[in-house]
Amino acid sequence: GFVIHYNYGKLFATMRFRWAAAQFLGARVARLYPLLLACVAVGLIVDHTLQWVHPHPVWLLKLVGGFLTMTQSWFYVIIFDDNRLLMNNAFGLGWSISTEFFFYLAYLGLIFLFLQLRTRRATAIAWVVFAAAAFSFFLECKIHVAGIGALAQQYVPNYVSSEQNQASSFIRWLFYYSRYSRICELILGCLTAQLYLQTSDRP
């Protein structure tokens, strides 16, 4: 969040949105996509994932489609009888790129809010309020994690509990891999960059 807003905040503040957005997305996707494709291609071979062609073609299509669209970490998908997360196959570390790509899209919507913070005081207040809200939210989630799991079990297909498989559990995916919880980090990073940009010219 800090790096994104530090590098592109002024771009959105001085250019028309559509041109700034095109330049922003073009630069960020060009940074990620070529290397991601290379890693996935190697991973499909090394991880023996291509062997899914005959017994599990649908899973292979979902996996490749997720990587090609950089959305594999956006959804909780369990495969096989060993409760394995689909996104952990071929190039499992690519989940961070998928989540980062979501941040790029989210930033395009959030930039309007950040640019409304025109004074250091307003930005500092927004930072403190949001940090306190995020901390309180995750503290409540920690206290009620069992209830969250019980609720998710009713609606999430192929739900995996922490007792069954910690690495592939829904709770771990929700609070570690997914875009939903980590969006708070993006917002706090952007707010920190906004405050830094507003104070960096002071002695």
PDB file of C-alpha atoms in Angstrom:
ATOM      1  CA  GLY A   1       0.000   0.000   0.000  1.00  0.00           C
ATOM      2  CA  PHE A   2       2.755   2.440   0.881  1.00  0.00           C
ATOM      3  CA  VAL A   3       4.759   1.720  -2.255  1.00  0.00           C
ATOM      4  CA  ILE A   4       1.725   1.948  -4.536  1.00  0.00           C
ATOM      5  CA  HIS A   5       0.465   5.271  -3.193  1.00  0.00           C
ATOM      6  CA  TYR A   6       3.948   6.747  -2.838  1.00  0.00           C
ATOM      7  CA  ASN A   7       4.664   6.065  -6.508  1.00  0.00           C
ATOM      8  CA  TYR A   8       1.256   6.693  -8.056  1.00  0.00           C
ATOM      9  CA  GLY A   9      -0.635   9.044  -5.729  1.00  0.00           C
ATOM     10  CA  LYS A  10       0.653  12.158  -7.493  1.00  0.00           C
ATOM     11  CA  LEU A  11      -0.151  10.583 -10.854  1.00  0.00           C
ATOM     12  CA  PHE A  12      -3.838  10.308  -9.943  1.00  0.00           C
ATOM     13  CA  ALA A  13      -3.808  13.755  -8.369  1.00  0.00           C
ATOM     14  CA  THR A  14      -2.515  15.441 -11.535  1.00  0.00           C
ATOM     15  CA  MET A  15      -3.951  13.388 -14.425  1.00  0.00           C
ATOM     16  CA  ARG A  16      -7.417  12.428 -15.604  1.00  0.00           C
ATOM     17  CA  PHE A  17      -8.468   9.217 -13.914  1.00  0.00           C
ATOM     18  CA  ARG A  18      -8.733   7.001 -16.991  1.00  0.00           C
ATOM     19  CA  TRP A  19      -5.257   7.915 -18.210  1.00  0.00           C
ATOM     20  CA  ALA A  20      -3.729   7.556 -14.763  1.00  0.00           C
ATOM     21  CA  ALA A  21      -5.497   4.207 -14.278  1.00  0.00           C
ATOM     22  CA  ALA A  22      -4.285   2.919 -17.653  1.00  0.00           C
ATOM     23  CA  GLN A  23      -0.706   3.925 -16.887  1.00  0.00           C
ATOM     24  CA  PHE A  24      -0.901   2.484 -13.387  1.00  0.00           C
ATOM     25  CA  LEU A  25      -2.384  -0.886 -14.379  1.00  0.00           C
ATOM     26  CA  GLY A  26      -0.157  -1.190 -17.422  1.00  0.00           C
ATOM     27  CA  ALA A  27       2.986  -0.689 -15.373  1.00  0.00           C
ATOM     28  CA  ARG A  28       1.966  -2.991 -12.525  1.00  0.00           C
ATOM     29  CA  VAL A  29       0.685  -5.847 -14.694  1.00  0.00           C
ATOM     30  CA  ALA A  30       3.774  -5.631 -16.901  1.00  0.00           C
ATOM     31  CA  ARG A  31       5.857  -6.013 -13.754  1.00  0.00           C
ATOM     32  CA  LEU A  32       4.046  -9.144 -12.559  1.00  0.00           C
ATOM     33  CA  TYR A  33       2.568 -11.028 -15.473  1.00  0.00           C
ATOM     34  CA  PRO A  34       5.533 -12.249 -17.577  1.00  0.00           C
ATOM     35  CA  LEU A  35       7.387 -13.786 -14.638  1.00  0.00           C
ATOM     36  CA  LEU A  36       4.152 -15.240 -13.258  1.00  0.00           C
ATOM     37  CA  LEU A  37       3.470 -17.022 -16.563  1.00  0.00           C
ATOM     38  CA  ALA A  38       6.999 -18.422 -16.614  1.00  0.00           C
ATOM     39  CA  CYS A  39       6.730 -19.705 -13.036  1.00  0.00           C
ATOM     40  CA  VAL A  40       3.321 -21.276 -13.685  1.00  0.00           C
ATOM     41  CA  ALA A  41       4.574 -22.994 -16.845  1.00  0.00           C
ATOM     42  CA  VAL A  42       7.492 -24.511 -14.942  1.00  0.00           C
ATOM     43  CA  GLY A  43       5.253 -25.364 -11.969  1.00  0.00           C
ATOM     44  CA  LEU A  44       2.741 -27.236 -14.112  1.00  0.00           C
ATOM     45  CA  ILE A  45       5.535 -29.549 -15.239  1.00  0.00           C
ATOM     46  CA  VAL A  46       7.583 -29.853 -12.051  1.00  0.00           C
ATOM     47  CA  ASP A  47       4.534 -30.274  -9.795  1.00  0.00           C
ATOM     48  CA  HIS A  48       3.112 -32.948 -12.144  1.00  0.00           C
ATOM     49  CA  THR A  49      -0.066 -30.891 -12.398  1.00  0.00           C
ATOM     50  CA  LEU A  50      -0.316 -31.524 -16.138  1.00  0.00           C
ATOM     51  CA  GLN A  51      -1.146 -35.129 -15.257  1.00  0.00           C
ATOM     52  CA  TRP A  52      -4.595 -33.884 -14.247  1.00  0.00           C
ATOM     53  CA  VAL A  53      -5.539 -33.641 -17.940  1.00  0.00           C
ATOM     54  CA  HIS A  54      -7.190 -37.056 -18.015  1.00  0.00           C
ATOM     55  CA  PRO A  55      -8.542 -37.716 -14.484  1.00  0.00           C
ATOM     56  CA  HIS A  56      -9.253 -34.109 -13.409  1.00  0.00           C
ATOM     57  CA  PRO A  57      -9.542 -31.775 -16.447  1.00  0.00           C
ATOM     58  CA  VAL A  58     -11.979 -29.400 -14.718  1.00  0.00           C
ATOM     59  CA  TRP A  59      -9.603 -28.817 -11.832  1.00  0.00           C
ATOM     60  CA  LEU A  60      -6.758 -28.188 -14.254  1.00  0.00           C
ATOM     61  CA  LEU A  61      -8.837 -25.651 -16.171  1.00  0.00           C
ATOM     62  CA  LYS A  62      -9.812 -23.901 -12.939  1.00  0.00           C
ATOM     63  CA  LEU A  63      -6.196 -23.836 -11.802  1.00  0.00           C
ATOM     64  CA  VAL A  64      -4.804 -22.476 -15.061  1.00  0.00           C
ATOM     65  CA  GLY A  65      -7.701 -20.035 -15.397  1.00  0.00           C
ATOM     66  CA  GLY A  66      -7.052 -18.723 -11.908  1.00  0.00           C
ATOM     67  CA  PHE A  67      -3.391 -18.132 -12.654  1.00  0.00           C
ATOM     68  CA  LEU A  68      -4.041 -16.523 -16.040  1.00  0.00           C
ATOM     69  CA  THR A  69      -6.515 -14.075 -14.494  1.00  0.00           C
ATOM     70  CA  MET A  70      -4.479 -13.718 -11.285  1.00  0.00           C
ATOM     71  CA  THR A  71      -7.551 -14.565  -9.200  1.00  0.00           C
ATOM     72  CA  GLN A  72      -6.563 -17.953  -7.744  1.00  0.00           C
ATOM     73  CA  SER A  73      -6.414 -16.699  -4.145  1.00  0.00           C
ATOM     74  CA  TRP A  74      -9.763 -14.903  -4.376  1.00  0.00           C
ATOM     75  CA  PHE A  75     -11.822 -18.058  -3.890  1.00  0.00           C
ATOM     76  CA  TYR A  76     -11.699 -20.953  -1.458  1.00  0.00           C
ATOM     77  CA  VAL A  77     -11.524 -24.112  -3.595  1.00  0.00           C
ATOM     78  CA  ILE A  78     -10.657 -27.517  -2.108  1.00  0.00           C
ATOM     79  CA  ILE A  79      -9.707 -30.523  -4.267  1.00  0.00           C
ATOM     80  CA  PHE A  80      -8.810 -34.207  -3.743  1.00  0.00           C
ATOM     81  CA  ASP A  81      -9.511 -36.228  -0.640  1.00  0.00           C
ATOM     82  CA  ASP A  82      -6.552 -34.780   1.266  1.00  0.00           C
ATOM     83  CA  ASN A  83      -8.232 -31.362   1.635  1.00  0.00           C
ATOM     84  CA  ARG A  84      -5.789 -29.561  -0.626  1.00  0.00           C
ATOM     85  CA  LEU A  85      -6.267 -25.937  -1.669  1.00  0.00           C
ATOM     86  CA  LEU A  86      -6.448 -25.653  -5.451  1.00  0.00           C
ATOM     87  CA  MET A  87      -4.298 -22.522  -5.506  1.00  0.00           C
ATOM     88  CA  ASN A  88      -1.396 -24.329  -3.771  1.00  0.00           C
ATOM     89  CA  ASN A  89      -0.692 -26.444  -6.850  1.00  0.00           C
ATOM     90  CA  ALA A  90       1.705 -25.692  -9.730  1.00  0.00           C
ATOM     91  CA  PHE A  91       2.984 -22.392  -8.292  1.00  0.00           C
ATOM     92  CA  GLY A  92       1.615 -22.083  -4.789  1.00  0.00           C
ATOM     93  CA  LEU A  93       3.553 -18.933  -3.933  1.00  0.00           C
ATOM     94  CA  GLY A  94       1.606 -17.178  -6.670  1.00  0.00           C
ATOM     95  CA  TRP A  95      -1.210 -16.565  -4.160  1.00  0.00           C
ATOM     96  CA  SER A  96       0.560 -13.371  -3.082  1.00  0.00           C
ATOM     97  CA  ILE A  97       0.572 -12.079  -6.661  1.00  0.00           C
ATOM     98  CA  SER A  98      -3.135 -12.838  -6.950  1.00  0.00           C
ATOM     99  CA  THR A  99      -3.884 -10.903  -3.775  1.00  0.00           C
ATOM    100  CA  GLU A 100      -1.608  -8.072  -4.889  1.00  0.00           C
ATOM    101  CA  PHE A 101      -3.469  -7.839  -8.197  1.00  0.00           C
ATOM    102  CA  PHE A 102      -6.701  -7.390  -6.259  1.00  0.00           C
ATOM    103  CA  PHE A 103      -5.032  -4.559  -4.373  1.00  0.00           C
ATOM    104  CA  TYR A 104      -4.303  -2.808  -7.674  1.00  0.00           C
ATOM    105  CA  LEU A 105      -7.984  -2.927  -8.586  1.00  0.00           C
ATOM    106  CA  ALA A 106      -9.046  -1.873  -5.095  1.00  0.00           C
ATOM    107  CA  TYR A 107      -6.622   1.058  -5.186  1.00  0.00           C
ATOM    108  CA  LEU A 108      -8.406   2.452  -8.226  1.00  0.00           C
ATOM    109  CA  GLY A 109     -11.544   2.793  -6.121  1.00  0.00           C
ATOM    110  CA  LEU A 110      -9.853   3.916  -2.923  1.00  0.00           C
ATOM    111  CA  ILE A 111      -7.674   6.618  -4.480  1.00  0.00           C
ATOM    112  CA  PHE A 112     -10.612   9.042  -4.492  1.00  0.00           C
ATOM    113  CA  LEU A 113     -10.866   8.738  -0.703  1.00  0.00           C
ATOM    114  CA  PHE A 114      -7.136   9.217  -0.152  1.00  0.00           C
ATOM    115  CA  LEU A 115      -7.036  12.337  -2.313  1.00  0.00           C
ATOM    116  CA  GLN A 116      -9.784  13.890  -0.182  1.00  0.00           C
ATOM    117  CA  LEU A 117      -7.346  13.945   2.751  1.00  0.00           C
ATOM    118  CA  ARG A 118      -5.738  17.268   1.907  1.00  0.00           C
ATOM    119  CA  THR A 119      -4.197  18.109   5.286  1.00  0.00           C
ATOM    120  CA  ARG A 120      -1.791  16.285   7.568  1.00  0.00           C
ATOM    121  CA  ARG A 121      -4.294  16.512  10.401  1.00  0.00           C
ATOM    122  CA  ALA A 122      -7.079  14.857   8.393  1.00  0.00           C
ATOM    123  CA  THR A 123      -4.762  12.094   7.207  1.00  0.00           C
ATOM    124  CA  ALA A 124      -3.409  11.433  10.698  1.00  0.00           C
ATOM    125  CA  ILE A 125      -6.933  11.236  12.142  1.00  0.00           C
ATOM    126  CA  ALA A 126      -8.018   8.873   9.354  1.00  0.00           C
ATOM    127  CA  TRP A 127      -4.956   6.701   9.995  1.00  0.00           C
ATOM    128  CA  VAL A 128      -5.597   6.447  13.753  1.00  0.00           C
ATOM    129  CA  VAL A 129      -9.334   5.799  13.352  1.00  0.00           C
ATOM    130  CA  PHE A 130      -8.885   3.130  10.691  1.00  0.00           C
ATOM    131  CA  ALA A 131      -6.008   1.441  12.543  1.00  0.00           C
ATOM    132  CA  ALA A 132      -8.095   1.285  15.715  1.00  0.00           C
ATOM    133  CA  ALA A 133     -11.093  -0.061  13.788  1.00  0.00           C
ATOM    134  CA  ALA A 134      -9.004  -2.717  12.030  1.00  0.00           C
ATOM    135  CA  PHE A 135      -7.340  -3.777  15.286  1.00  0.00           C
ATOM    136  CA  SER A 136     -10.708  -4.028  17.037  1.00  0.00           C
ATOM    137  CA  PHE A 137     -12.201  -5.980  14.144  1.00  0.00           C
ATOM    138  CA  PHE A 138      -9.437  -8.588  14.092  1.00  0.00           C
ATOM    139  CA  LEU A 139      -9.451  -8.837  17.873  1.00  0.00           C
ATOM    140  CA  GLU A 140     -13.167  -9.645  17.720  1.00  0.00           C
ATOM    141  CA  CYS A 141     -12.495 -12.186  14.970  1.00  0.00           C
ATOM    142  CA  LYS A 142      -9.868 -13.825  17.150  1.00  0.00           C
ATOM    143  CA  ILE A 143     -12.274 -14.043  20.069  1.00  0.00           C
ATOM    144  CA  HIS A 144     -15.098 -15.439  17.931  1.00  0.00           C
ATOM    145  CA  VAL A 145     -13.047 -17.545  15.510  1.00  0.00           C
ATOM    146  CA  ALA A 146     -14.957 -20.695  16.449  1.00  0.00           C
ATOM    147  CA  GLY A 147     -18.249 -19.017  15.626  1.00  0.00           C
ATOM    148  CA  ILE A 148     -16.892 -17.752  12.307  1.00  0.00           C
ATOM    149  CA  GLY A 149     -15.841 -21.287  11.450  1.00  0.00           C
ATOM    150  CA  ALA A 150     -19.226 -22.712  12.418  1.00  0.00           C
ATOM    151  CA  LEU A 151     -21.035 -20.133  10.289  1.00  0.00           C
ATOM    152  CA  ALA A 152     -18.752 -20.720   7.300  1.00  0.00           C
ATOM    153  CA  GLN A 153     -19.230 -24.468   7.575  1.00  0.00           C
ATOM    154  CA  GLN A 154     -22.915 -24.012   6.755  1.00  0.00           C
ATOM    155  CA  TYR A 155     -22.316 -22.137   3.510  1.00  0.00           C
ATOM    156  CA  VAL A 156     -18.801 -22.921   2.201  1.00  0.00           C
ATOM    157  CA  PRO A 157     -18.564 -26.016  -0.043  1.00  0.00           C
ATOM    158  CA  ASN A 158     -15.915 -28.551   1.017  1.00  0.00           C
ATOM    159  CA  TYR A 159     -15.235 -26.646   4.222  1.00  0.00           C
ATOM    160  CA  VAL A 160     -12.029 -27.763   5.971  1.00  0.00           C
ATOM    161  CA  SER A 161     -11.564 -27.067   9.671  1.00  0.00           C
ATOM    162  CA  SER A 162      -8.249 -26.255  11.344  1.00  0.00           C
ATOM    163  CA  GLU A 163      -8.368 -29.636  13.064  1.00  0.00           C
ATOM    164  CA  GLN A 164      -8.653 -31.465   9.733  1.00  0.00           C
ATOM    165  CA  ASN A 165      -5.877 -29.614   7.939  1.00  0.00           C
ATOM    166  CA  GLN A 166      -4.487 -26.338   9.255  1.00  0.00           C
ATOM    167  CA  ALA A 167      -2.726 -25.389   6.008  1.00  0.00           C
ATOM    168  CA  SER A 168      -5.887 -25.766   3.922  1.00  0.00           C
ATOM    169  CA  SER A 169      -8.445 -24.683   6.494  1.00  0.00           C
ATOM    170  CA  PHE A 170     -11.014 -22.043   5.658  1.00  0.00           C
ATOM    171  CA  ILE A 171      -9.957 -19.911   8.628  1.00  0.00           C
ATOM    172  CA  ARG A 172      -6.338 -19.846   7.475  1.00  0.00           C
ATOM    173  CA  TRP A 173      -7.402 -18.981   3.926  1.00  0.00           C
ATOM    174  CA  LEU A 174      -9.717 -16.218   5.133  1.00  0.00           C
ATOM    175  CA  PHE A 175      -7.229 -14.491   7.421  1.00  0.00           C
ATOM    176  CA  TYR A 176      -3.946 -15.304   5.704  1.00  0.00           C
ATOM    177  CA  TYR A 177      -4.342 -15.851   1.955  1.00  0.00           C
ATOM    178  CA  SER A 178      -7.488 -14.008   0.955  1.00  0.00           C
ATOM    179  CA  ARG A 179      -7.868 -10.442  -0.196  1.00  0.00           C
ATOM    180  CA  TYR A 180     -10.653  -9.775   2.295  1.00  0.00           C
ATOM    181  CA  SER A 181      -8.575  -9.502   5.445  1.00  0.00           C
ATOM    182  CA  ARG A 182      -5.414  -8.098   3.892  1.00  0.00           C
ATOM    183  CA  ILE A 183      -7.228  -5.125   2.384  1.00  0.00           C
ATOM    184  CA  CYS A 184      -6.712  -3.440   5.763  1.00  0.00           C
ATOM    185  CA  GLU A 185      -2.952  -3.591   5.247  1.00  0.00           C
ATOM    186  CA  LEU A 186      -3.321  -1.930   1.850  1.00  0.00           C
ATOM    187  CA  ILE A 187      -5.414   0.920   3.244  1.00  0.00           C
ATOM    188  CA  LEU A 188      -3.069   1.567   6.179  1.00  0.00           C
ATOM    189  CA  GLY A 189      -0.079   1.511   3.831  1.00  0.00           C
ATOM    190  CA  CYS A 190      -1.733   4.045   1.532  1.00  0.00           C
ATOM    191  CA  LEU A 191      -2.676   6.289   4.448  1.00  0.00           C
ATOM    192  CA  THR A 192       0.898   6.133   5.718  1.00  0.00           C
ATOM    193  CA  ALA A 193       2.206   7.125   2.282  1.00  0.00           C
ATOM    194  CA  GLN A 194      -0.323   9.966   2.085  1.00  0.00           C
ATOM    195  CA  LEU A 195       0.887  11.293   5.432  1.00  0.00           C
ATOM    196  CA  TYR A 196       4.516  10.909   4.377  1.00  0.00           C
ATOM    197  CA  LEU A 197       3.939  12.794   1.109  1.00  0.00           C
ATOM    198  CA  GLN A 198       2.285  15.609   3.038  1.00  0.00           C
ATOM    199  CA  THR A 199       5.165  15.929   5.519  1.00  0.00           C
ATOM    200  CA  SER A 200       8.239  14.995   3.432  1.00  0.00           C
ATOM    201  CA  ASP A 201       8.901  18.612   2.372  1.00  0.00           C
ATOM    202  CA  ARG A 202       9.055  19.862   5.965  1.00  0.00           C
ATOM    203  CA  PRO A 203      12.500  20.486   7.538  1.00  0.00           C
TER     204      PRO A 203
END
